[in-house]
Amino acid sequence: HEDEWFYNNVEYVFRNNLMNGITDTTFDPNGLITRAMLVTILWRAEGEKQVNYAMTFEDVDLDGYYAEAVRWAASENIVKGYSDTEFVPDRNITREQIAAIMHRYAAYKGYDVSVGENTNILSYSDYSDISGYAVESVQYAVGAGLMHGKTENTINPADNATRAEIAAIIQRFNKINK
């Protein structure tokens, strides 16, 4: 509905063919998003590039809608797995994982990722919950304005993200990098 905080974000990603509905008439803004879904959104933004890259992720279904997206993102070091052989495509994605992927994607695009270097994430009471690998990425995501705290005082790095939240992050990313 037009009065929802995410309406313009959802309209943007849908209009630009970055995200589809879960049915022909339902977007499910409060539904959770998986790792495979986020990678597929970025792959669509890149024109669904095909790459010749031997993936080591044994849990990626090569016939799955997301297989070529993961292949592309892995070939460009935009995504990393839980291990060398596990991508875990159907796991709901966490906020810190989103920050890490968007940070790597911005670097892949050649955008300035130094914006987060001076971002004070210590102001969030749960900053110590951010995994070591994701600290710089969360600083980037917050500093660039892609991601806001779940509350004024918390970033909630391990929380899963909704489809509406991803739509907002994608639109913000594209807006600041025009």
GROMACS .gro file of N, CA and C in nm:
model
  534
    1HIS      N    1   0.083  -0.118   0.000
    1HIS     CA    2   0.000   0.000   0.000
    1HIS      C    3   0.088   0.124   0.000
    2GLU      N    4   0.039   0.230  -0.060
    2GLU     CA    5   0.119   0.352  -0.076
    2GLU      C    6   0.158   0.418   0.056
    3ASP      N    7   0.091   0.387   0.164
    3ASP     CA    8   0.125   0.448   0.293
    3ASP      C    9   0.230   0.369   0.371
    4GLU      N   10   0.278   0.258   0.317
    4GLU     CA   11   0.382   0.179   0.383
    4GLU      C   12   0.518   0.245   0.363
    5TRP      N   13   0.606   0.237   0.462
    5TRP     CA   14   0.738   0.303   0.455
    5TRP      C   15   0.819   0.254   0.335
    6PHE      N   16   0.797   0.133   0.292
    6PHE     CA   17   0.877   0.068   0.188
    6PHE      C   18   0.815   0.075   0.050
    7TYR      N   19   0.701   0.139   0.035
    7TYR     CA   20   0.628   0.136  -0.092
    7TYR      C   21   0.716   0.180  -0.210
    8ASN      N   22   0.781   0.294  -0.199
    8ASN     CA   23   0.865   0.344  -0.309
    8ASN      C   24   0.984   0.253  -0.337
    9ASN      N   25   1.040   0.193  -0.232
    9ASN     CA   26   1.152   0.100  -0.250
    9ASN      C   27   1.109  -0.024  -0.328
   10VAL      N   28   0.996  -0.081  -0.290
   10VAL     CA   29   0.945  -0.200  -0.357
   10VAL      C   30   0.908  -0.167  -0.501
   11GLU      N   31   0.844  -0.055  -0.521
   11GLU     CA   32   0.806  -0.013  -0.656
   11GLU      C   33   0.931   0.003  -0.742
   12TYR      N   34   1.038   0.057  -0.686
   12TYR     CA   35   1.163   0.077  -0.759
   12TYR      C   36   1.225  -0.056  -0.803
   13VAL      N   37   1.240  -0.150  -0.710
   13VAL     CA   38   1.306  -0.276  -0.746
   13VAL      C   39   1.220  -0.359  -0.840
   14PHE      N   40   1.088  -0.348  -0.825
   14PHE     CA   41   0.999  -0.422  -0.913
   14PHE      C   42   1.001  -0.361  -1.054
   15ARG      N   43   0.991  -0.228  -1.062
   15ARG     CA   44   0.992  -0.158  -1.191
   15ARG      C   45   1.123  -0.180  -1.267
   16ASN      N   46   1.233  -0.194  -1.195
   16ASN     CA   47   1.364  -0.213  -1.258
   16ASN      C   48   1.402  -0.360  -1.274
   17ASN      N   49   1.305  -0.449  -1.255
   17ASN     CA   50   1.324  -0.593  -1.273
   17ASN      C   51   1.437  -0.650  -1.187
   18LEU      N   52   1.455  -0.595  -1.069
   18LEU     CA   53   1.557  -0.644  -0.977
   18LEU      C   54   1.500  -0.747  -0.881
   19MET      N   55   1.375  -0.728  -0.844
   19MET     CA   56   1.305  -0.822  -0.757
   19MET      C   57   1.168  -0.851  -0.816
   20ASN      N   58   1.127  -0.975  -0.803
   20ASN     CA   59   0.994  -1.017  -0.845
   20ASN      C   60   0.909  -1.040  -0.721
   21GLY      N   61   0.780  -1.056  -0.744
   21GLY     CA   62   0.692  -1.095  -0.636
   21GLY      C   63   0.708  -1.244  -0.609
   22ILE      N   64   0.654  -1.287  -0.496
   22ILE     CA   65   0.657  -1.431  -0.468
   22ILE      C   66   0.544  -1.501  -0.543
   23THR      N   67   0.444  -1.423  -0.586
   23THR     CA   68   0.340  -1.469  -0.678
   23THR      C   69   0.318  -1.354  -0.775
   24ASP      N   70   0.224  -1.370  -0.868
   24ASP     CA   71   0.194  -1.262  -0.963
   24ASP      C   72   0.133  -1.140  -0.896
   25THR      N   73   0.074  -1.157  -0.778
   25THR     CA   74   0.006  -1.047  -0.712
   25THR      C   75   0.056  -1.017  -0.570
   26THR      N   76   0.159  -1.086  -0.525
   26THR     CA   77   0.207  -1.070  -0.387
   26THR      C   78   0.358  -1.048  -0.385
   27PHE      N   79   0.401  -0.940  -0.318
   27PHE     CA   80   0.544  -0.913  -0.303
   27PHE      C   81   0.598  -0.973  -0.173
   28ASP      N   82   0.519  -0.978  -0.069
   28ASP     CA   83   0.559  -1.027   0.063
   28ASP      C   84   0.673  -0.943   0.123
   29PRO      N   85   0.648  -0.815   0.146
   29PRO     CA   86   0.753  -0.726   0.197
   29PRO      C   87   0.811  -0.767   0.330
   30ASN      N   88   0.733  -0.834   0.412
   30ASN     CA   89   0.782  -0.875   0.544
   30ASN      C   90   0.842  -1.015   0.544
   31GLY      N   91   0.842  -1.080   0.428
   31GLY     CA   92   0.905  -1.211   0.417
   31GLY      C   93   1.056  -1.196   0.422
   32LEU      N   94   1.122  -1.301   0.466
   32LEU     CA   95   1.268  -1.297   0.477
   32LEU      C   96   1.332  -1.325   0.342
   33ILE      N   97   1.454  -1.282   0.327
   33ILE     CA   98   1.526  -1.299   0.201
   33ILE      C   99   1.646  -1.391   0.225
   34THR      N  100   1.675  -1.474   0.127
   34THR     CA  101   1.785  -1.569   0.139
   34THR      C  102   1.911  -1.513   0.074
   35ARG      N  103   2.020  -1.582   0.099
   35ARG     CA  104   2.148  -1.545   0.038
   35ARG      C  105   2.138  -1.554  -0.114
   36ALA      N  106   2.072  -1.658  -0.164
   36ALA     CA  107   2.056  -1.675  -0.309
   36ALA      C  108   1.975  -1.560  -0.369
   37MET      N  109   1.873  -1.515  -0.299
   37MET     CA  110   1.790  -1.407  -0.350
   37MET      C  111   1.868  -1.277  -0.365
   38LEU      N  112   1.948  -1.241  -0.264
   38LEU     CA  113   2.025  -1.117  -0.274
   38LEU      C  114   2.124  -1.123  -0.389
   39VAL      N  115   2.191  -1.234  -0.404
   39VAL     CA  116   2.288  -1.248  -0.513
   39VAL      C  117   2.218  -1.238  -0.648
   40THR      N  118   2.099  -1.292  -0.657
   40THR     CA  119   2.023  -1.287  -0.782
   40THR      C  120   1.984  -1.143  -0.816
   41ILE      N  121   1.948  -1.065  -0.715
   41ILE     CA  122   1.915  -0.924  -0.738
   41ILE      C  123   2.035  -0.850  -0.798
   42LEU      N  124   2.153  -0.870  -0.739
   42LEU     CA  125   2.273  -0.801  -0.789
   42LEU      C  126   2.308  -0.849  -0.929
   43TRP      N  127   2.291  -0.977  -0.953
   43TRP     CA  128   2.318  -1.035  -1.086
   43TRP      C  129   2.225  -0.974  -1.190
   44ARG      N  130   2.100  -0.956  -1.155
   44ARG     CA  131   2.005  -0.890  -1.246
   44ARG      C  132   2.048  -0.747  -1.274
   45ALA      N  133   2.096  -0.679  -1.170
   45ALA     CA  134   2.142  -0.541  -1.187
   45ALA      C  135   2.259  -0.533  -1.285
   46GLU      N  136   2.334  -0.641  -1.295
   46GLU     CA  137   2.449  -0.646  -1.386
   46GLU      C  138   2.414  -0.704  -1.523
   47GLY      N  139   2.286  -0.721  -1.550
   47GLY     CA  140   2.245  -0.771  -1.680
   47GLY      C  141   2.256  -0.922  -1.695
   48GLU      N  142   2.254  -0.992  -1.582
   48GLU     CA  143   2.259  -1.139  -1.582
   48GLU      C  144   2.379  -1.193  -1.659
   49LYS      N  145   2.494  -1.142  -1.621
   49LYS     CA  146   2.620  -1.182  -1.686
   49LYS      C  147   2.646  -1.331  -1.672
   50GLN      N  148   2.690  -1.391  -1.780
   50GLN     CA  149   2.731  -1.532  -1.781
   50GLN      C  150   2.883  -1.535  -1.773
   51VAL      N  151   2.935  -1.619  -1.685
   51VAL     CA  152   3.079  -1.629  -1.669
   51VAL      C  153   3.120  -1.775  -1.675
   52ASN      N  154   3.243  -1.797  -1.713
   52ASN     CA  155   3.300  -1.931  -1.714
   52ASN      C  156   3.385  -1.944  -1.588
   53TYR      N  157   3.324  -1.999  -1.484
   53TYR     CA  158   3.390  -2.007  -1.355
   53TYR      C  159   3.350  -2.138  -1.289
   54ALA      N  160   3.446  -2.212  -1.247
   54ALA     CA  161   3.420  -2.340  -1.180
   54ALA      C  162   3.391  -2.314  -1.033
   55MET      N  163   3.266  -2.322  -0.996
   55MET     CA  164   3.227  -2.303  -0.857
   55MET      C  165   3.267  -2.422  -0.772
   56THR      N  166   3.306  -2.393  -0.651
   56THR     CA  167   3.340  -2.501  -0.557
   56THR      C  168   3.227  -2.528  -0.459
   57PHE      N  169   3.118  -2.452  -0.470
   57PHE     CA  170   3.005  -2.469  -0.378
   57PHE      C  171   2.924  -2.592  -0.419
   58GLU      N  172   2.934  -2.695  -0.338
   58GLU     CA  173   2.864  -2.821  -0.368
   58GLU      C  174   2.715  -2.813  -0.339
   59ASP      N  175   2.671  -2.715  -0.262
   59ASP     CA  176   2.530  -2.704  -0.227
   59ASP      C  177   2.451  -2.611  -0.319
   60VAL      N  178   2.512  -2.564  -0.426
   60VAL     CA  179   2.442  -2.481  -0.523
   60VAL      C  180   2.384  -2.572  -0.630
   61ASP      N  181   2.251  -2.574  -0.638
   61ASP     CA  182   2.182  -2.654  -0.738
   61ASP      C  183   2.207  -2.589  -0.874
   62LEU      N  184   2.280  -2.656  -0.960
   62LEU     CA  185   2.316  -2.597  -1.089
   62LEU      C  186   2.197  -2.570  -1.180
   63ASP      N  187   2.081  -2.627  -1.145
   63ASP     CA  188   1.958  -2.598  -1.218
   63ASP      C  189   1.871  -2.496  -1.146
   64GLY      N  190   1.917  -2.447  -1.032
   64GLY     CA  191   1.841  -2.351  -0.953
   64GLY      C  192   1.840  -2.213  -1.018
   65TYR      N  193   1.736  -2.137  -0.990
   65TYR     CA  194   1.722  -2.003  -1.047
   65TYR      C  195   1.841  -1.914  -1.014
   66TYR      N  196   1.911  -1.943  -0.908
   66TYR     CA  197   2.019  -1.859  -0.857
   66TYR      C  198   2.159  -1.906  -0.898
   67ALA      N  199   2.171  -2.021  -0.964
   67ALA     CA  200   2.302  -2.082  -0.989
   67ALA      C  201   2.396  -1.989  -1.066
   68GLU      N  202   2.351  -1.932  -1.174
   68GLU     CA  203   2.438  -1.844  -1.252
   68GLU      C  204   2.470  -1.716  -1.177
   69ALA      N  205   2.377  -1.670  -1.093
   69ALA     CA  206   2.401  -1.552  -1.011
   69ALA      C  207   2.513  -1.579  -0.911
   70VAL      N  208   2.509  -1.693  -0.846
   70VAL     CA  209   2.613  -1.729  -0.750
   70VAL      C  210   2.746  -1.749  -0.822
   71ARG      N  211   2.742  -1.813  -0.937
   71ARG     CA  212   2.864  -1.835  -1.017
   71ARG      C  213   2.930  -1.699  -1.048
   72TRP      N  214   2.849  -1.604  -1.097
   72TRP     CA  215   2.901  -1.471  -1.131
   72TRP      C  216   2.957  -1.402  -1.006
   73ALA      N  217   2.879  -1.400  -0.897
   73ALA     CA  218   2.921  -1.329  -0.776
   73ALA      C  219   3.045  -1.391  -0.714
   74ALA      N  220   3.055  -1.523  -0.718
   74ALA     CA  221   3.174  -1.590  -0.664
   74ALA      C  222   3.295  -1.560  -0.751
   75SER      N  223   3.275  -1.555  -0.882
   75SER     CA  224   3.387  -1.528  -0.973
   75SER      C  225   3.443  -1.388  -0.953
   76GLU      N  226   3.361  -1.296  -0.905
   76GLU     CA  227   3.403  -1.158  -0.884
   76GLU      C  228   3.435  -1.128  -0.737
   77ASN      N  229   3.436  -1.233  -0.654
   77ASN     CA  230   3.464  -1.220  -0.510
   77ASN      C  231   3.364  -1.130  -0.438
   78ILE      N  232   3.242  -1.125  -0.489
   78ILE     CA  233   3.136  -1.050  -0.423
   78ILE      C  234   3.077  -1.131  -0.310
   79VAL      N  235   3.075  -1.263  -0.329
   79VAL     CA  236   3.026  -1.352  -0.223
   79VAL      C  237   3.133  -1.450  -0.183
   80LYS      N  238   3.120  -1.491  -0.061
   80LYS     CA  239   3.203  -1.597  -0.007
   80LYS      C  240   3.109  -1.699   0.054
   81GLY      N  241   3.153  -1.819   0.069
   81GLY     CA  242   3.069  -1.921   0.128
   81GLY      C  243   3.091  -1.933   0.277
   82TYR      N  244   3.012  -2.018   0.337
   82TYR     CA  245   3.035  -2.052   0.477
   82TYR      C  246   3.163  -2.134   0.488
   83SER      N  247   3.197  -2.199   0.376
   83SER     CA  248   3.323  -2.272   0.363
   83SER      C  249   3.356  -2.271   0.214
   84ASP      N  250   3.464  -2.335   0.177
   84ASP     CA  251   3.500  -2.343   0.035
   84ASP      C  252   3.398  -2.420  -0.047
   85THR      N  253   3.323  -2.508   0.018
   85THR     CA  254   3.229  -2.593  -0.055
   85THR      C  255   3.082  -2.565  -0.022
   86GLU      N  256   3.055  -2.473   0.070
   86GLU     CA  257   2.918  -2.443   0.109
   86GLU      C  258   2.885  -2.295   0.094
   87PHE      N  259   2.787  -2.267   0.010
   87PHE     CA  260   2.734  -2.132  -0.003
   87PHE      C  261   2.611  -2.113   0.086
   88VAL      N  262   2.536  -2.216   0.107
   88VAL     CA  263   2.413  -2.217   0.184
   88VAL      C  264   2.312  -2.117   0.124
   89PRO      N  265   2.271  -2.142   0.001
   89PRO     CA  266   2.187  -2.048  -0.071
   89PRO      C  267   2.051  -2.021  -0.010
   90ASP      N  268   1.994  -2.119   0.058
   90ASP     CA  269   1.858  -2.104   0.111
   90ASP      C  270   1.853  -2.052   0.255
   91ARG      N  271   1.969  -2.020   0.310
   91ARG     CA  272   1.970  -1.964   0.446
   91ARG      C  273   1.930  -1.817   0.440
   92ASN      N  274   1.846  -1.778   0.534
   92ASN     CA  275   1.808  -1.637   0.542
   92ASN      C  276   1.933  -1.555   0.567
   93ILE      N  277   1.942  -1.444   0.499
   93ILE     CA  278   2.062  -1.361   0.507
   93ILE      C  279   2.055  -1.266   0.626
   94THR      N  280   2.169  -1.244   0.689
   94THR     CA  281   2.176  -1.154   0.803
   94THR      C  282   2.215  -1.014   0.757
   95ARG      N  283   2.191  -0.919   0.843
   95ARG     CA  284   2.224  -0.780   0.811
   95ARG      C  285   2.374  -0.762   0.788
   96GLU      N  286   2.458  -0.829   0.868
   96GLU     CA  287   2.602  -0.813   0.847
   96GLU      C  288   2.646  -0.881   0.717
   97GLN      N  289   2.581  -0.990   0.677
   97GLN     CA  290   2.613  -1.053   0.549
   97GLN      C  291   2.573  -0.961   0.433
   98ILE      N  292   2.460  -0.894   0.448
   98ILE     CA  293   2.418  -0.798   0.345
   98ILE      C  294   2.521  -0.688   0.333
   99ALA      N  295   2.564  -0.635   0.447
   99ALA     CA  296   2.665  -0.528   0.445
   99ALA      C  297   2.792  -0.576   0.375
  100ALA      N  298   2.836  -0.698   0.405
  100ALA     CA  299   2.958  -0.751   0.344
  100ALA      C  300   2.942  -0.766   0.193
  101ILE      N  301   2.830  -0.820   0.150
  101ILE     CA  302   2.807  -0.839   0.006
  101ILE      C  303   2.795  -0.705  -0.065
  102MET      N  304   2.723  -0.611  -0.006
  102MET     CA  305   2.707  -0.480  -0.070
  102MET      C  306   2.840  -0.405  -0.073
  103HIS      N  307   2.922  -0.421   0.030
  103HIS     CA  308   3.055  -0.359   0.034
  103HIS      C  309   3.142  -0.414  -0.079
  104ARG      N  310   3.143  -0.546  -0.093
  104ARG     CA  311   3.222  -0.609  -0.200
  104ARG      C  312   3.167  -0.572  -0.337
  105TYR      N  313   3.035  -0.564  -0.348
  105TYR     CA  314   2.973  -0.527  -0.475
  105TYR      C  315   3.011  -0.383  -0.513
  106ALA      N  316   3.010  -0.293  -0.416
  106ALA     CA  317   3.050  -0.155  -0.442
  106ALA      C  318   3.195  -0.149  -0.489
  107ALA      N  319   3.282  -0.226  -0.426
  107ALA     CA  320   3.423  -0.230  -0.468
  107ALA      C  321   3.434  -0.287  -0.609
  108TYR      N  322   3.358  -0.392  -0.639
  108TYR     CA  323   3.355  -0.451  -0.774
  108TYR      C  324   3.315  -0.345  -0.877
  109LYS      N  325   3.219  -0.261  -0.842
  109LYS     CA  326   3.171  -0.158  -0.933
  109LYS      C  327   3.269  -0.041  -0.944
  110GLY      N  328   3.370  -0.037  -0.858
  110GLY     CA  329   3.466   0.072  -0.860
  110GLY      C  330   3.420   0.195  -0.784
  111TYR      N  331   3.320   0.180  -0.698
  111TYR     CA  332   3.268   0.292  -0.621
  111TYR      C  333   3.357   0.318  -0.500
  112ASP      N  334   3.348   0.438  -0.448
  112ASP     CA  335   3.426   0.476  -0.330
  112ASP      C  336   3.371   0.404  -0.208
  113VAL      N  337   3.448   0.313  -0.154
  113VAL     CA  338   3.405   0.240  -0.034
  113VAL      C  339   3.472   0.295   0.092
  114SER      N  340   3.545   0.404   0.079
  114SER     CA  341   3.612   0.462   0.196
  114SER      C  342   3.516   0.542   0.282
  115VAL      N  343   3.395   0.562   0.236
  115VAL     CA  344   3.297   0.643   0.309
  115VAL      C  345   3.276   0.593   0.451
  116GLY      N  346   3.289   0.464   0.474
  116GLY     CA  347   3.266   0.411   0.607
  116GLY      C  348   3.384   0.416   0.701
  117GLU      N  349   3.500   0.454   0.651
  117GLU     CA  350   3.620   0.449   0.733
  117GLU      C  351   3.610   0.532   0.860
  118ASN      N  352   3.535   0.639   0.855
  118ASN     CA  353   3.521   0.726   0.972
  118ASN      C  354   3.385   0.712   1.039
  119THR      N  355   3.310   0.610   1.001
  119THR     CA  356   3.178   0.590   1.060
  119THR      C  357   3.192   0.527   1.198
  120ASN      N  358   3.130   0.589   1.294
  120ASN     CA  359   3.140   0.542   1.432
  120ASN      C  360   3.028   0.443   1.461
  121ILE      N  361   3.058   0.315   1.447
  121ILE     CA  362   2.957   0.214   1.480
  121ILE      C  363   2.958   0.182   1.629
  122LEU      N  364   3.053   0.241   1.702
  122LEU     CA  365   3.057   0.221   1.847
  122LEU      C  366   2.936   0.285   1.915
  123SER      N  367   2.865   0.371   1.844
  123SER     CA  368   2.745   0.432   1.901
  123SER      C  369   2.630   0.333   1.914
  124TYR      N  370   2.639   0.221   1.844
  124TYR     CA  371   2.538   0.116   1.858
  124TYR      C  372   2.573   0.030   1.978
  125SER      N  373   2.476   0.008   2.064
  125SER     CA  374   2.503  -0.068   2.186
  125SER      C  375   2.541  -0.214   2.157
  126ASP      N  376   2.507  -0.263   2.039
  126ASP     CA  377   2.537  -0.402   2.003
  126ASP      C  378   2.651  -0.413   1.901
  127TYR      N  379   2.735  -0.310   1.891
  127TYR     CA  380   2.845  -0.313   1.795
  127TYR      C  381   2.937  -0.433   1.815
  128SER      N  382   2.950  -0.479   1.938
  128SER     CA  383   3.039  -0.593   1.965
  128SER      C  384   2.981  -0.724   1.911
  129ASP      N  385   2.856  -0.723   1.870
  129ASP     CA  386   2.795  -0.843   1.811
  129ASP      C  387   2.828  -0.857   1.662
  130ILE      N  388   2.889  -0.756   1.604
  130ILE     CA  389   2.926  -0.763   1.461
  130ILE      C  390   3.045  -0.856   1.447
  131SER      N  391   3.034  -0.954   1.360
  131SER     CA  392   3.145  -1.048   1.335
  131SER      C  393   3.265  -0.972   1.280
  132GLY      N  394   3.383  -1.019   1.315
  132GLY     CA  395   3.506  -0.952   1.275
  132GLY      C  396   3.516  -0.928   1.125
  133TYR      N  397   3.475  -1.025   1.044
  133TYR     CA  398   3.484  -1.010   0.899
  133TYR      C  399   3.395  -0.898   0.847
  134ALA      N  400   3.291  -0.861   0.925
  134ALA     CA  401   3.190  -0.768   0.875
  134ALA      C  402   3.202  -0.626   0.929
  135VAL      N  403   3.295  -0.600   1.019
  135VAL     CA  404   3.303  -0.468   1.082
  135VAL      C  405   3.321  -0.358   0.977
  136GLU      N  406   3.420  -0.372   0.891
  136GLU     CA  407   3.445  -0.271   0.788
  136GLU      C  408   3.325  -0.256   0.695
  137SER      N  409   3.260  -0.367   0.664
  137SER     CA  410   3.144  -0.363   0.574
  137SER      C  411   3.025  -0.295   0.639
  138VAL      N  412   3.003  -0.319   0.768
  138VAL     CA  413   2.893  -0.252   0.837
  138VAL      C  414   2.923  -0.102   0.845
  139GLN      N  415   3.049  -0.067   0.870
  139GLN     CA  416   3.086   0.075   0.869
  139GLN      C  417   3.054   0.137   0.733
  140TYR      N  418   3.088   0.067   0.625
  140TYR     CA  419   3.058   0.116   0.491
  140TYR      C  420   2.907   0.132   0.473
  141ALA      N  421   2.831   0.028   0.505
  141ALA     CA  422   2.686   0.030   0.481
  141ALA      C  423   2.617   0.140   0.560
  142VAL      N  424   2.660   0.161   0.684
  142VAL     CA  425   2.602   0.267   0.766
  142VAL      C  426   2.651   0.404   0.716
  143GLY      N  427   2.780   0.416   0.692
  143GLY     CA  428   2.837   0.543   0.647
  143GLY      C  429   2.783   0.588   0.512
  144ALA      N  430   2.757   0.494   0.425
  144ALA     CA  431   2.704   0.527   0.292
  144ALA      C  432   2.554   0.554   0.296
  145GLY      N  433   2.489   0.519   0.407
  145GLY     CA  434   2.345   0.540   0.417
  145GLY      C  435   2.263   0.425   0.362
  146LEU      N  436   2.328   0.312   0.334
  146LEU     CA  437   2.254   0.196   0.283
  146LEU      C  438   2.173   0.130   0.392
  147MET      N  439   2.230   0.129   0.511
  147MET     CA  440   2.171   0.056   0.623
  147MET      C  441   2.161   0.149   0.742
  148HIS      N  442   2.050   0.140   0.809
  148HIS     CA  443   2.028   0.218   0.931
  148HIS      C  444   2.016   0.120   1.047
  149GLY      N  445   2.028   0.172   1.167
  149GLY     CA  446   2.008   0.087   1.283
  149GLY      C  447   1.864   0.037   1.289
  150LYS      N  448   1.845  -0.078   1.349
  150LYS     CA  449   1.709  -0.129   1.368
  150LYS      C  450   1.635  -0.038   1.466
  151THR      N  451   1.711   0.017   1.559
  151THR     CA  452   1.661   0.120   1.648
  151THR      C  453   1.766   0.230   1.646
  152GLU      N  454   1.746   0.334   1.722
  152GLU     CA  455   1.845   0.441   1.727
  152GLU      C  456   1.977   0.393   1.786
  153ASN      N  457   1.971   0.288   1.871
  153ASN     CA  458   2.090   0.242   1.941
  153ASN      C  459   2.139   0.103   1.902
  154THR      N  460   2.071   0.035   1.810
  154THR     CA  461   2.112  -0.101   1.775
  154THR      C  462   2.121  -0.119   1.623
  155ILE      N  463   2.217  -0.199   1.582
  155ILE     CA  464   2.234  -0.231   1.440
  155ILE      C  465   2.183  -0.373   1.410
  156ASN      N  466   2.177  -0.458   1.511
  156ASN     CA  467   2.126  -0.595   1.499
  156ASN      C  468   2.191  -0.671   1.383
  157PRO      N  469   2.322  -0.690   1.388
  157PRO     CA  470   2.394  -0.750   1.276
  157PRO      C  471   2.354  -0.894   1.243
  158ALA      N  472   2.306  -0.969   1.340
  158ALA     CA  473   2.272  -1.109   1.315
  158ALA      C  474   2.125  -1.129   1.279
  159ASP      N  475   2.047  -1.021   1.280
  159ASP     CA  476   1.907  -1.033   1.242
  159ASP      C  477   1.894  -1.061   1.093
  160ASN      N  478   1.790  -1.133   1.059
  160ASN     CA  479   1.760  -1.156   0.919
  160ASN      C  480   1.691  -1.033   0.862
  161ALA      N  481   1.702  -1.016   0.732
  161ALA     CA  482   1.644  -0.900   0.665
  161ALA      C  483   1.517  -0.940   0.591
  162THR      N  484   1.427  -0.844   0.580
  162THR     CA  485   1.304  -0.867   0.505
  162THR      C  486   1.323  -0.824   0.360
  163ARG      N  487   1.231  -0.866   0.278
  163ARG     CA  488   1.233  -0.828   0.137
  163ARG      C  489   1.220  -0.675   0.123
  164ALA      N  490   1.141  -0.612   0.208
  164ALA     CA  491   1.128  -0.467   0.205
  164ALA      C  492   1.259  -0.398   0.240
  165GLU      N  493   1.329  -0.451   0.340
  165GLU     CA  494   1.457  -0.392   0.379
  165GLU      C  495   1.559  -0.402   0.265
  166ILE      N  496   1.562  -0.516   0.197
  166ILE     CA  497   1.654  -0.532   0.083
  166ILE      C  498   1.616  -0.436  -0.028
  167ALA      N  499   1.487  -0.422  -0.054
  167ALA     CA  500   1.444  -0.327  -0.158
  167ALA      C  501   1.494  -0.187  -0.126
  168ALA      N  502   1.485  -0.148   0.002
  168ALA     CA  503   1.532  -0.015   0.043
  168ALA      C  504   1.683  -0.003   0.026
  169ILE      N  505   1.759  -0.105   0.065
  169ILE     CA  506   1.905  -0.102   0.053
  169ILE      C  507   1.946  -0.092  -0.094
  170ILE      N  508   1.881  -0.169  -0.179
  170ILE     CA  509   1.914  -0.167  -0.322
  170ILE      C  510   1.884  -0.030  -0.382
  171GLN      N  511   1.768   0.028  -0.350
  171GLN     CA  512   1.736   0.159  -0.405
  171GLN      C  513   1.833   0.266  -0.353
  172ARG      N  514   1.866   0.260  -0.224
  172ARG     CA  515   1.962   0.357  -0.169
  172ARG      C  516   2.099   0.343  -0.236
  173PHE      N  517   2.142   0.219  -0.256
  173PHE     CA  518   2.271   0.193  -0.321
  173PHE      C  519   2.274   0.255  -0.460
  174ASN      N  520   2.170   0.233  -0.537
  174ASN     CA  521   2.165   0.287  -0.673
  174ASN      C  522   2.155   0.438  -0.673
  175LYS      N  523   2.085   0.494  -0.578
  175LYS     CA  524   2.068   0.640  -0.570
  175LYS      C  525   2.200   0.709  -0.536
  176ILE      N  526   2.276   0.655  -0.440
  176ILE     CA  527   2.400   0.723  -0.400
  176ILE      C  528   2.513   0.700  -0.499
  177ASN      N  529   2.498   0.600  -0.585
  177ASN     CA  530   2.605   0.569  -0.681
  177ASN      C  531   2.568   0.604  -0.824
  178LYS      N  532   2.485   0.704  -0.841
  178LYS     CA  533   2.449   0.748  -0.977
  178LYS      C  534   2.563   0.819  -1.042
   0.00000   0.00000   0.00000
